[in-house]
Tab-separated table of C-alpha atoms in Angstrom:
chain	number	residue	atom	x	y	z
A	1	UNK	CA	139.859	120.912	110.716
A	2	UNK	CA	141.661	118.021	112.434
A	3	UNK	CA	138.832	117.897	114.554
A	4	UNK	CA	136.414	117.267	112.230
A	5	UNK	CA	138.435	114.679	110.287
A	6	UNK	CA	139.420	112.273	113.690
A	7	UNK	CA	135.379	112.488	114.548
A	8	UNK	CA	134.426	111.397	110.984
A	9	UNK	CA	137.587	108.719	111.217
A	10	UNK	CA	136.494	107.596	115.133
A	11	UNK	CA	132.807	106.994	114.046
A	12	UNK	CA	133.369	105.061	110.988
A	13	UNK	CA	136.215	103.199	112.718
A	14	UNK	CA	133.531	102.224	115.787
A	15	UNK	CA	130.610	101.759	113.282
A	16	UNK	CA	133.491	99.147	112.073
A	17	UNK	CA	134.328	97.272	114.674
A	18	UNK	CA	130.588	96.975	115.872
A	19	UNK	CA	128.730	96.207	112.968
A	20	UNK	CA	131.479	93.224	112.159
A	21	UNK	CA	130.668	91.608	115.456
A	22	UNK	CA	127.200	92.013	115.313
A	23	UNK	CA	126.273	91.520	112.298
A	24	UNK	CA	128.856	90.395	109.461
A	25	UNK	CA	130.216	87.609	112.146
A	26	UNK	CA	126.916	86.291	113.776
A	27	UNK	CA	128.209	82.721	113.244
A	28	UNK	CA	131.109	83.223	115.287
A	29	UNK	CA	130.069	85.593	118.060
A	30	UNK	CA	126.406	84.974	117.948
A	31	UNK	CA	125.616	89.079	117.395
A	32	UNK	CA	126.528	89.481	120.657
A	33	UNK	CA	129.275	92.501	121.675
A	34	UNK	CA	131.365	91.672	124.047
A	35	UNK	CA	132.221	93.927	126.680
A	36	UNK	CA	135.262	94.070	125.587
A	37	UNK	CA	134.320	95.586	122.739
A	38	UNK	CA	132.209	98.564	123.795
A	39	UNK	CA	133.335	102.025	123.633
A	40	UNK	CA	134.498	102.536	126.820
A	41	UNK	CA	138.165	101.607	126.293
A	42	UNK	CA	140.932	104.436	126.713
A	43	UNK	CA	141.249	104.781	123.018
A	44	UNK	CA	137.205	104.730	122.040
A	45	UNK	CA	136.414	107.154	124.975
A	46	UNK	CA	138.366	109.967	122.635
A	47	UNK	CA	135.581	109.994	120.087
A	48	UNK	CA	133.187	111.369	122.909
A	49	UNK	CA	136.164	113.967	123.756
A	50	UNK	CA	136.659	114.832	119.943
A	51	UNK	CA	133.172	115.106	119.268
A	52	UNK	CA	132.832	117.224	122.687
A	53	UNK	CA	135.662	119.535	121.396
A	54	UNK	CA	133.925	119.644	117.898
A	55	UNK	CA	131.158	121.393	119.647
A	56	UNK	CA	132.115	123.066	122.315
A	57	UNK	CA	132.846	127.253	122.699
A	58	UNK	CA	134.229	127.027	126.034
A	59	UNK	CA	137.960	127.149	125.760
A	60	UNK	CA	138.510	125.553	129.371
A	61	UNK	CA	136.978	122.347	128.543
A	62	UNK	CA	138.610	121.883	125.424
A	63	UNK	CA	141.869	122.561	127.391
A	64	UNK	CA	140.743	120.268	130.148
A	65	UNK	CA	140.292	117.495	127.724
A	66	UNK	CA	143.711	118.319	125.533
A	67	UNK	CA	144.995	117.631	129.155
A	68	UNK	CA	144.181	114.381	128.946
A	69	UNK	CA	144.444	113.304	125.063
A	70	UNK	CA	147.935	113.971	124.508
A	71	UNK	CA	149.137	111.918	127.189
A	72	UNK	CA	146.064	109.157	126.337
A	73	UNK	CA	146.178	109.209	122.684
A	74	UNK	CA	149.971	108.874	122.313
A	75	UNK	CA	150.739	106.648	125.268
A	76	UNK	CA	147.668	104.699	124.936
A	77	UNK	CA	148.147	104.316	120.856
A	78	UNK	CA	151.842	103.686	120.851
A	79	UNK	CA	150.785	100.136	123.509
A	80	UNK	CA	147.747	99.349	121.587
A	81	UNK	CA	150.256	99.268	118.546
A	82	UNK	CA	153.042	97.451	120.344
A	83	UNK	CA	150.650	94.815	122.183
A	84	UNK	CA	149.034	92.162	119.557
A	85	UNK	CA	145.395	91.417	118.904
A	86	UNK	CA	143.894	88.551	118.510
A	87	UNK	CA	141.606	89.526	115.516
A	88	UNK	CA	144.950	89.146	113.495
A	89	UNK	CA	145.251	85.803	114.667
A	90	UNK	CA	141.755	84.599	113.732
A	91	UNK	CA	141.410	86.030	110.258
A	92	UNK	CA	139.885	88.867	111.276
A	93	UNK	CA	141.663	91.134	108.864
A	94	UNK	CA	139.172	94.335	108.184
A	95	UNK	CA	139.616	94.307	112.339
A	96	UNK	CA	143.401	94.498	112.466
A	97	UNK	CA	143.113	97.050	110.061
A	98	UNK	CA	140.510	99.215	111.936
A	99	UNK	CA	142.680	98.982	115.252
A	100	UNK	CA	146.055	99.945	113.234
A	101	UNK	CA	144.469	102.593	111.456
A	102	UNK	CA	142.174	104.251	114.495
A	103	UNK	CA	145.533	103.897	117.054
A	104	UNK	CA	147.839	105.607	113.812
A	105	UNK	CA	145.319	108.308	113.771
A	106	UNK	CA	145.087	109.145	117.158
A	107	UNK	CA	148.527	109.348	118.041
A	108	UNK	CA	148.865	111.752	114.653
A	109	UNK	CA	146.370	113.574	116.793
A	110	UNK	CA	148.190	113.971	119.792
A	111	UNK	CA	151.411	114.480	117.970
A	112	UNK	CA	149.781	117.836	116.380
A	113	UNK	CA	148.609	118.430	119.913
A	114	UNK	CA	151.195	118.401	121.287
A	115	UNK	CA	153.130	120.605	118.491
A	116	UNK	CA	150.661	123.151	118.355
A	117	UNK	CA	150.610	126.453	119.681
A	118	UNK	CA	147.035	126.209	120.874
A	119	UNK	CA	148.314	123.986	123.686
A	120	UNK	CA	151.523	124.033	125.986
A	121	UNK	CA	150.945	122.155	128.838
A	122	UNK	CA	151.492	123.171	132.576
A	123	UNK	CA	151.222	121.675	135.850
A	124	UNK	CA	147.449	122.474	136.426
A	125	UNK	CA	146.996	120.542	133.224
A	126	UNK	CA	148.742	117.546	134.796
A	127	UNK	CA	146.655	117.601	137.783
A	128	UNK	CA	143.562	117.999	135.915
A	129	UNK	CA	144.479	115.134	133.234
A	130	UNK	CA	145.184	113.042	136.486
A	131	UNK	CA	141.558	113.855	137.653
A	132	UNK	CA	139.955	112.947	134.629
A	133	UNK	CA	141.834	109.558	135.122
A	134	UNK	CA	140.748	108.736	138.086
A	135	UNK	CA	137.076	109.525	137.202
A	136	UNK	CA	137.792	107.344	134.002
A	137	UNK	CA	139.244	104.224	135.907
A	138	UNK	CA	135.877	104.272	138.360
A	139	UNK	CA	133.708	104.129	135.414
A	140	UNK	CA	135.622	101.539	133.862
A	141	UNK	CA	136.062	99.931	136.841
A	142	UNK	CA	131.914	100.172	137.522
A	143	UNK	CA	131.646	98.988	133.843
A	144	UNK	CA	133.616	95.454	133.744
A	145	UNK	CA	131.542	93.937	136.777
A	146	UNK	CA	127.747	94.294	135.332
A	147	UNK	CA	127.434	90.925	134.068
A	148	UNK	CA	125.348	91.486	131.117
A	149	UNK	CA	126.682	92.290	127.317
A	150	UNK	CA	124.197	94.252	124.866
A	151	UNK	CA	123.160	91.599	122.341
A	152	UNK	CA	121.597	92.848	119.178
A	153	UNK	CA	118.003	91.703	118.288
A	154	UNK	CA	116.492	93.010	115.100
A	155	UNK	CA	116.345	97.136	115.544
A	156	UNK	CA	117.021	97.094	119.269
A	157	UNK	CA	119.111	96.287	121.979
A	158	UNK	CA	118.385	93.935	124.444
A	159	UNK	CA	120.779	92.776	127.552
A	160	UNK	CA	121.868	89.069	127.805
A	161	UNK	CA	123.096	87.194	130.817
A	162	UNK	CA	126.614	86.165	130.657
């Protein structure tokens, strides 16, 4: 299923962009992550709804969260394409690649989404994307003011002052 194929392509496309910074460009970042690299961006947080679909029998919350992806994925993918990175800019090729390839795949998602007859949106839908949103720009918001970044050290995590 689709499903299936975006978690496989989300997890190998995080596994990516983590493992490079931590571990194939220590000399450069030190293996530490930097915040603004953790999973908690607009695009990343769709793996947890993916995998949460994957698994889940209760048709409300899948339509809850397709609520929110179609808008998220093809809004949020279509800027992500349009705005440069950095990693480009520093040589940082297998990165560029990651982000084109993750942001192509997601809006592909919401694209069949969209199209499909397992979801026509309605105005409780809107309301309830809106929700999730709000909850979504808390967390973030709650998220980019604890000043510490995870730094990995041999098999475990550890938290570093910035």
């Amino acid at each position: 299923s689709v499903f299936k194929t975006m978690l496989f392509v989300g997890i190998v496309s995080e596994f990516i962009k983590v493992f490079y910074y931590t571990m194939a460009n220590e000399a450069t970042h030190g293996g530490v992550l930097p915040k603004t690299d953790l999973p908690f961006h607009l695009c990343s947080i769709q793996i947890l709804f993916i995998l949460t679909i994957n698994f889940s029998k209760n048709e409300k919350i899948k339509r809850f969260l397709y609520s929110f992806m179609v808008p998220s994925c093809l809004l949020g993918g279509l800027a992500a394409m349009l705005l440069p990175t950095e990693s480009s800019l520093n040589g940082m090729w297998i990165l560029s690649l990651q982000y084109f390839g993750y942001h192509a795949a997601i809006m592909i998602l919401a694209l069949k989404l969209a199209t499909s007859q397992e979801f026509a949106p309605n105005i409780k839908d809107y309301f309830n994307c809106l929700k999730l949103l709000l909850c979504m720009i808390f967390f973030a918001m709650y998220i980019s003011f604890i000043p510490t970044v995870m730094q990995y050290s041999g098999m475990a995590f550890r938290s570093a002052q910035v």
